[in-house]
PDB file of C-alpha atoms in Angstrom:
ATOM      1  CA  MET J   1     -14.004  36.186  74.115  1.00 41.00           C
ATOM      2  CA  LEU J   2     -12.183  37.976  71.350  1.00 44.00           C
ATOM      3  CA  ASN J   3     -14.056  40.876  69.786  1.00 52.00           C
ATOM      4  CA  ARG J   4     -13.433  42.910  66.643  1.00 52.00           C
ATOM      5  CA  ARG J   5     -11.759  45.798  68.453  1.00 49.00           C
ATOM      6  CA  ASP J   6      -9.167  43.452  69.940  1.00 50.00           C
ATOM      7  CA  ALA J   7      -8.304  42.120  66.496  1.00 48.00           C
ATOM      8  CA  PHE J   8      -7.110  45.562  65.432  1.00 47.00           C
ATOM      9  CA  ARG J   9      -4.870  46.220  68.366  1.00 48.00           C
ATOM     10  CA  GLY J  10      -2.056  44.524  66.515  1.00 46.00           C
ATOM     11  CA  LEU J  11      -0.656  41.225  65.577  1.00 40.00           C
ATOM     12  CA  ALA J  12       0.763  40.807  69.041  1.00 42.00           C
ATOM     13  CA  LEU J  13      -2.773  40.008  70.043  1.00 41.00           C
ATOM     14  CA  THR J  14      -2.971  37.578  67.163  1.00 41.00           C
ATOM     15  CA  MET J  15      -0.043  35.758  68.729  1.00 39.00           C
ATOM     16  CA  GLY J  16      -2.155  35.501  71.847  1.00 40.00           C
ATOM     17  CA  MET J  17      -5.007  34.101  69.791  1.00 40.00           C
ATOM     18  CA  VAL J  18      -2.742  31.321  68.566  1.00 38.00           C
ATOM     19  CA  SER J  19      -1.838  30.434  72.111  1.00 39.00           C
ATOM     20  CA  VAL J  20      -5.508  30.037  72.991  1.00 36.00           C
ATOM     21  CA  GLY J  21      -6.334  28.241  69.768  1.00 41.00           C
ATOM     22  CA  PHE J  22      -8.278  30.733  67.651  1.00 41.00           C
ATOM     23  CA  ALA J  23      -5.942  31.257  64.679  1.00 43.00           C
ATOM     24  CA  GLY J  24      -4.951  27.620  64.211  1.00 44.00           C
ATOM     25  CA  PRO J  25      -8.397  26.443  63.100  1.00 43.00           C
ATOM     26  CA  VAL J  26      -8.725  29.495  60.845  1.00 42.00           C
ATOM     27  CA  ALA J  27      -5.553  28.677  58.943  1.00 44.00           C
ATOM     28  CA  ALA J  28      -6.210  24.948  58.953  1.00 45.00           C
ATOM     29  CA  ALA J  29      -9.586  25.473  57.299  1.00 49.00           C
ATOM     30  CA  LEU J  30      -8.275  27.450  54.321  1.00 52.00           C
ATOM     31  CA  PRO J  31     -10.701  26.966  51.479  1.00 61.00           C
ATOM     32  CA  PRO J  32      -9.487  27.013  47.898  1.00 74.00           C
ATOM     33  CA  LEU J  33      -9.316  30.466  46.369  1.00 82.00           C
ATOM     34  CA  ALA J  34     -12.891  31.196  45.260  1.00 83.00           C
ATOM     35  CA  TRP J  35     -12.169  34.293  43.188  1.00 89.00           C
ATOM     36  CA  THR J  36     -10.065  35.203  40.192  1.00 93.00           C
ATOM     37  CA  PRO J  37      -7.399  37.806  40.958  1.00 95.00           C
ATOM     38  CA  ALA J  38      -7.141  40.794  38.633  1.00 95.00           C
ATOM     39  CA  ALA J  39      -3.697  42.119  39.603  1.00 96.00           C
ATOM     40  CA  LEU J  40      -2.092  39.408  41.712  1.00 96.00           C
ATOM     41  CA  ASP J  41      -0.840  36.005  40.683  1.00 94.00           C
ATOM     42  CA  ALA J  42      -2.503  32.983  42.276  1.00 93.00           C
ATOM     43  CA  GLU J  43       0.166  32.516  44.933  1.00 94.00           C
ATOM     44  CA  GLN J  44       0.107  36.200  45.920  1.00 96.00           C
ATOM     45  CA  ALA J  45      -3.702  36.022  46.102  1.00 96.00           C
ATOM     46  CA  ARG J  46      -3.579  32.968  48.383  1.00 96.00           C
ATOM     47  CA  ALA J  47      -1.067  34.705  50.660  1.00 96.00           C
ATOM     48  CA  LEU J  48      -3.294  37.794  50.729  1.00 97.00           C
ATOM     49  CA  ASP J  49      -6.363  35.677  51.496  1.00 96.00           C
ATOM     50  CA  ALA J  50      -4.638  33.926  54.417  1.00 95.00           C
ATOM     51  CA  ALA J  51      -3.054  37.102  55.802  1.00 97.00           C
ATOM     52  CA  ALA J  52      -6.290  39.095  55.585  1.00 96.00           C
ATOM     53  CA  GLU J  53      -8.165  36.423  57.542  1.00 95.00           C
ATOM     54  CA  LEU J  54      -5.490  36.538  60.251  1.00 96.00           C
ATOM     55  CA  ILE J  55      -5.607  40.331  60.409  1.00 96.00           C
ATOM     56  CA  VAL J  56      -9.431  40.344  60.619  1.00 96.00           C
ATOM     57  CA  PRO J  57     -10.450  36.902  61.875  1.00 95.00           C
ATOM     58  CA  LYS J  58     -14.013  35.691  62.042  1.00 95.00           C
ATOM     59  CA  THR J  59     -15.411  36.203  65.513  1.00 93.00           C
ATOM     60  CA  ASP J  60     -19.037  36.956  66.327  1.00 91.00           C
ATOM     61  CA  THR J  61     -18.891  38.975  63.089  1.00 92.00           C
ATOM     62  CA  PRO J  62     -17.640  37.845  59.662  1.00 94.00           C
ATOM     63  CA  GLY J  63     -13.902  37.809  59.024  1.00 95.00           C
ATOM     64  CA  ALA J  64     -11.991  39.377  56.136  1.00 96.00           C
ATOM     65  CA  ARG J  65     -12.485  36.407  53.817  1.00 94.00           C
ATOM     66  CA  GLU J  66     -16.261  36.431  54.261  1.00 95.00           C
ATOM     67  CA  ALA J  67     -16.307  40.203  53.736  1.00 96.00           C
ATOM     68  CA  LYS J  68     -14.388  39.714  50.459  1.00 96.00           C
ATOM     69  CA  VAL J  69     -11.502  41.853  51.640  1.00 97.00           C
ATOM     70  CA  PRO J  70      -8.882  39.978  49.551  1.00 97.00           C
ATOM     71  CA  GLN J  71     -10.896  40.791  46.421  1.00 97.00           C
ATOM     72  CA  PHE J  72     -11.054  44.444  47.507  1.00 97.00           C
ATOM     73  CA  VAL J  73      -7.280  44.615  47.996  1.00 97.00           C
ATOM     74  CA  ASP J  74      -6.667  42.895  44.647  1.00 97.00           C
ATOM     75  CA  ARG J  75      -9.010  45.374  42.953  1.00 97.00           C
ATOM     76  CA  ALA J  76      -7.223  48.274  44.673  1.00 96.00           C
ATOM     77  CA  VAL J  77      -3.889  46.989  43.370  1.00 96.00           C
ATOM     78  CA  ALA J  78      -5.351  46.688  39.856  1.00 96.00           C
ATOM     79  CA  THR J  79      -7.212  49.996  39.699  1.00 96.00           C
ATOM     80  CA  TYR J  80      -6.510  52.394  42.541  1.00 94.00           C
ATOM     81  CA  LEU J  81      -3.018  52.202  44.017  1.00 95.00           C
ATOM     82  CA  ASP J  82      -0.270  54.135  42.313  1.00 96.00           C
ATOM     83  CA  LYS J  83       2.415  52.028  40.710  1.00 96.00           C
ATOM     84  CA  PRO J  84       4.967  52.226  43.592  1.00 96.00           C
ATOM     85  CA  GLN J  85       2.297  51.194  46.140  1.00 95.00           C
ATOM     86  CA  ALA J  86       1.011  48.392  43.919  1.00 96.00           C
ATOM     87  CA  GLU J  87       4.541  47.074  43.428  1.00 97.00           C
ATOM     88  CA  LEU J  88       5.252  47.358  47.167  1.00 97.00           C
ATOM     89  CA  LEU J  89       2.199  45.245  47.961  1.00 97.00           C
ATOM     90  CA  LYS J  90       2.809  42.667  45.227  1.00 97.00           C
ATOM     91  CA  THR J  91       6.490  42.374  46.133  1.00 97.00           C
ATOM     92  CA  GLY J  92       5.571  42.025  49.794  1.00 97.00           C
ATOM     93  CA  LEU J  93       3.106  39.215  49.109  1.00 97.00           C
ATOM     94  CA  SER J  94       5.771  37.431  47.061  1.00 97.00           C
ATOM     95  CA  GLN J  95       8.238  37.991  49.895  1.00 97.00           C
ATOM     96  CA  MET J  96       5.786  36.382  52.323  1.00 97.00           C
ATOM     97  CA  ASN J  97       5.777  33.260  50.174  1.00 97.00           C
ATOM     98  CA  ALA J  98       9.573  33.296  49.781  1.00 97.00           C
ATOM     99  CA  ASP J  99      10.088  33.719  53.529  1.00 97.00           C
ATOM    100  CA  ALA J 100       7.567  30.956  54.243  1.00 97.00           C
ATOM    101  CA  ARG J 101       9.389  28.605  51.854  1.00 97.00           C
ATOM    102  CA  ALA J 102      12.783  29.494  53.318  1.00 97.00           C
ATOM    103  CA  ALA J 103      11.592  28.840  56.857  1.00 96.00           C
ATOM    104  CA  HIS J 104       9.130  25.973  56.390  1.00 96.00           C
ATOM    105  CA  GLY J 105       9.340  24.693  52.795  1.00 96.00           C
ATOM    106  CA  LYS J 106       5.753  25.751  51.957  1.00 95.00           C
ATOM    107  CA  ALA J 107       3.962  28.797  50.577  1.00 95.00           C
ATOM    108  CA  PHE J 108       2.481  31.182  53.150  1.00 96.00           C
ATOM    109  CA  ALA J 109      -1.104  29.961  52.711  1.00 95.00           C
ATOM    110  CA  GLU J 110      -0.029  26.365  53.366  1.00 95.00           C
ATOM    111  CA  LEU J 111       1.595  27.111  56.734  1.00 96.00           C
ATOM    112  CA  THR J 112      -0.057  26.445  60.074  1.00 95.00           C
ATOM    113  CA  GLY J 113      -1.779  29.325  61.802  1.00 95.00           C
ATOM    114  CA  ALA J 114       1.084  29.636  64.285  1.00 96.00           C
ATOM    115  CA  GLN J 115       3.686  29.768  61.501  1.00 97.00           C
ATOM    116  CA  GLN J 116       1.667  32.351  59.558  1.00 97.00           C
ATOM    117  CA  THR J 117       1.171  34.441  62.671  1.00 96.00           C
ATOM    118  CA  ALA J 118       4.875  34.318  63.505  1.00 97.00           C
ATOM    119  CA  LEU J 119       5.751  35.640  60.037  1.00 97.00           C
ATOM    120  CA  LEU J 120       3.111  38.368  60.184  1.00 97.00           C
ATOM    121  CA  SER J 121       4.303  39.377  63.646  1.00 96.00           C
ATOM    122  CA  ARG J 122       7.841  39.690  62.293  1.00 97.00           C
ATOM    123  CA  TYR J 123       6.596  41.896  59.450  1.00 96.00           C
ATOM    124  CA  ASP J 124       4.601  43.975  61.909  1.00 96.00           C
ATOM    125  CA  GLN J 125       7.721  44.560  64.005  1.00 96.00           C
ATOM    126  CA  GLU J 126       9.733  45.420  60.892  1.00 96.00           C
ATOM    127  CA  ALA J 127       7.035  47.876  59.801  1.00 95.00           C
ATOM    128  CA  ALA J 128       7.019  49.534  63.238  1.00 95.00           C
ATOM    129  CA  ALA J 129      10.819  49.815  63.200  1.00 95.00           C
ATOM    130  CA  ALA J 130      10.731  51.332  59.689  1.00 93.00           C
ATOM    131  CA  ARG J 131       8.147  53.909  60.816  1.00 91.00           C
ATOM    132  CA  LYS J 132      10.228  54.909  63.846  1.00 93.00           C
ATOM    133  CA  ALA J 133      13.397  55.229  61.770  1.00 91.00           C
ATOM    134  CA  TRP J 134      11.626  57.222  59.013  1.00 91.00           C
ATOM    135  CA  LYS J 135      12.556  54.537  56.499  1.00 91.00           C
ATOM    136  CA  PRO J 136      10.468  53.809  53.393  1.00 91.00           C
ATOM    137  CA  ARG J 137       7.125  52.236  54.084  1.00 92.00           C
ATOM    138  CA  HIS J 138       7.099  48.503  54.806  1.00 94.00           C
ATOM    139  CA  PHE J 139       4.671  46.472  52.710  1.00 96.00           C
ATOM    140  CA  PHE J 140       2.948  45.101  55.808  1.00 96.00           C
ATOM    141  CA  SER J 141       1.737  48.502  56.998  1.00 96.00           C
ATOM    142  CA  LEU J 142       0.192  49.055  53.546  1.00 96.00           C
ATOM    143  CA  LEU J 143      -1.343  45.574  53.626  1.00 97.00           C
ATOM    144  CA  LYS J 144      -2.886  46.138  57.071  1.00 97.00           C
ATOM    145  CA  GLU J 145      -4.206  49.534  55.970  1.00 96.00           C
ATOM    146  CA  TYR J 146      -5.994  48.139  52.925  1.00 97.00           C
ATOM    147  CA  VAL J 147      -7.301  45.076  54.763  1.00 97.00           C
ATOM    148  CA  THR J 148      -8.759  47.365  57.429  1.00 96.00           C
ATOM    149  CA  ILE J 149     -10.245  49.771  54.891  1.00 96.00           C
ATOM    150  CA  GLY J 150     -11.632  46.890  52.832  1.00 96.00           C
ATOM    151  CA  TYR J 151     -13.228  45.331  55.872  1.00 96.00           C
ATOM    152  CA  PHE J 152     -14.897  48.414  57.264  1.00 94.00           C
ATOM    153  CA  ILE J 153     -16.303  49.573  53.939  1.00 94.00           C
ATOM    154  CA  SER J 154     -17.682  46.101  53.224  1.00 94.00           C
ATOM    155  CA  GLU J 155     -21.316  45.456  54.069  1.00 93.00           C
ATOM    156  CA  PRO J 156     -20.501  42.987  56.897  1.00 93.00           C
ATOM    157  CA  GLY J 157     -17.852  45.322  58.330  1.00 92.00           C
ATOM    158  CA  ALA J 158     -20.035  48.421  58.149  1.00 90.00           C
ATOM    159  CA  THR J 159     -23.258  46.802  59.334  1.00 89.00           C
ATOM    160  CA  LEU J 160     -22.178  43.977  61.655  1.00 89.00           C
ATOM    161  CA  ALA J 161     -18.776  44.947  63.080  1.00 89.00           C
ATOM    162  CA  LEU J 162     -19.762  48.601  63.379  1.00 87.00           C
ATOM    163  CA  ARG J 163     -23.117  49.921  64.510  1.00 80.00           C
ATOM    164  CA  TYR J 164     -25.294  51.000  61.652  1.00 80.00           C
ATOM    165  CA  GLU J 165     -28.482  53.023  61.677  1.00 77.00           C
ATOM    166  CA  PRO J 166     -29.855  53.760  58.199  1.00 79.00           C
ATOM    167  CA  ALA J 167     -31.895  56.668  59.637  1.00 80.00           C
ATOM    168  CA  PRO J 168     -29.954  57.673  62.749  1.00 75.00           C
ATOM    169  CA  GLY J 169     -32.200  60.523  63.865  1.00 81.00           C
ATOM    170  CA  GLU J 170     -30.878  63.129  66.293  1.00 82.00           C
ATOM    171  CA  TYR J 171     -27.148  63.845  66.361  1.00 81.00           C
ATOM    172  CA  HIS J 172     -25.294  63.354  69.633  1.00 78.00           C
ATOM    173  CA  GLY J 173     -21.733  64.557  69.124  1.00 80.00           C
ATOM    174  CA  CYS J 174     -19.730  63.214  72.024  1.00 85.00           C
ATOM    175  CA  VAL J 175     -20.960  59.877  73.307  1.00 82.00           C
ATOM    176  CA  PRO J 176     -18.641  57.557  75.267  1.00 86.00           C
ATOM    177  CA  LEU J 177     -17.986  54.360  73.319  1.00 83.00           C
ATOM    178  CA  ALA J 178     -19.006  52.283  76.345  1.00 86.00           C
ATOM    179  CA  GLU J 179     -22.573  53.600  75.984  1.00 83.00           C
ATOM    180  CA  ILE J 180     -22.967  52.358  72.406  1.00 79.00           C
ATOM    181  CA  GLY J 181     -20.629  49.349  72.434  1.00 80.00           C
ATOM    182  CA  ARG J 182     -19.239  49.708  68.918  1.00 79.00           C
ATOM    183  CA  ALA J 183     -18.073  52.499  66.648  1.00 79.00           C
ATOM    184  CA  TRP J 184     -20.568  53.778  64.102  1.00 75.00           C
ATOM    185  CA  ALA J 185     -20.376  53.142  60.396  1.00 75.00           C
ATOM    186  CA  LEU J 186     -20.139  56.301  58.310  1.00 64.00           C
TER     187      LEU J 186
END
C-alpha cells in the first residue's frame, strides 16, 4: 500500500504507481476546475491541478486537489513569488501543455495518467540534471517545492498526513520515526 512518505520520494515512484494502477484512475477522474485562478490562465491552472494531484496523490489521506494545493500555488504566484519565480512557474506550466500537445495532441490535463507521469518524470530528470550542472533552476523543482509546501501547510496535510497534537505536552527531542509513524506538524 502506498503511503504519503512514498509519494515524496520522487516521481520515479509515481512511475511505479502507474504500473500498478494508482495514477491512471486519478488522472481519468479529473473533475472540472472548481476554482477561479488569480494569476494563471485556465489551461495553466488545469495543468497545475493535474500535476499537483500526481505529485501528492490521494491515498489514505487527502491528495493535493482535496487539500486545495493548486489554489495555494496560484495564490503564491499572484502574491508571494518574485517576478522571475512567478514567470518560471507560469512558463513551465505552459510548457507542460505545449509538450503534451506536441507528443499527444492534447493539453496536459487531458492526457492519461501514464502520459502525464511520463512527462513529469522527464521534467524531474531535467531538474535533477540542471541542479547537478549548476544551471538555472528548472520550473519543475519550483513546482514540486510549492506543491509540497502547500500540502503540508494545508489542514489535511498538517493534521492527517502528519501527526498533530494541539496540546503536545512534554517535549521529547530525539524520537525514532518508527515509534511515532509519521512526522509531526509544526
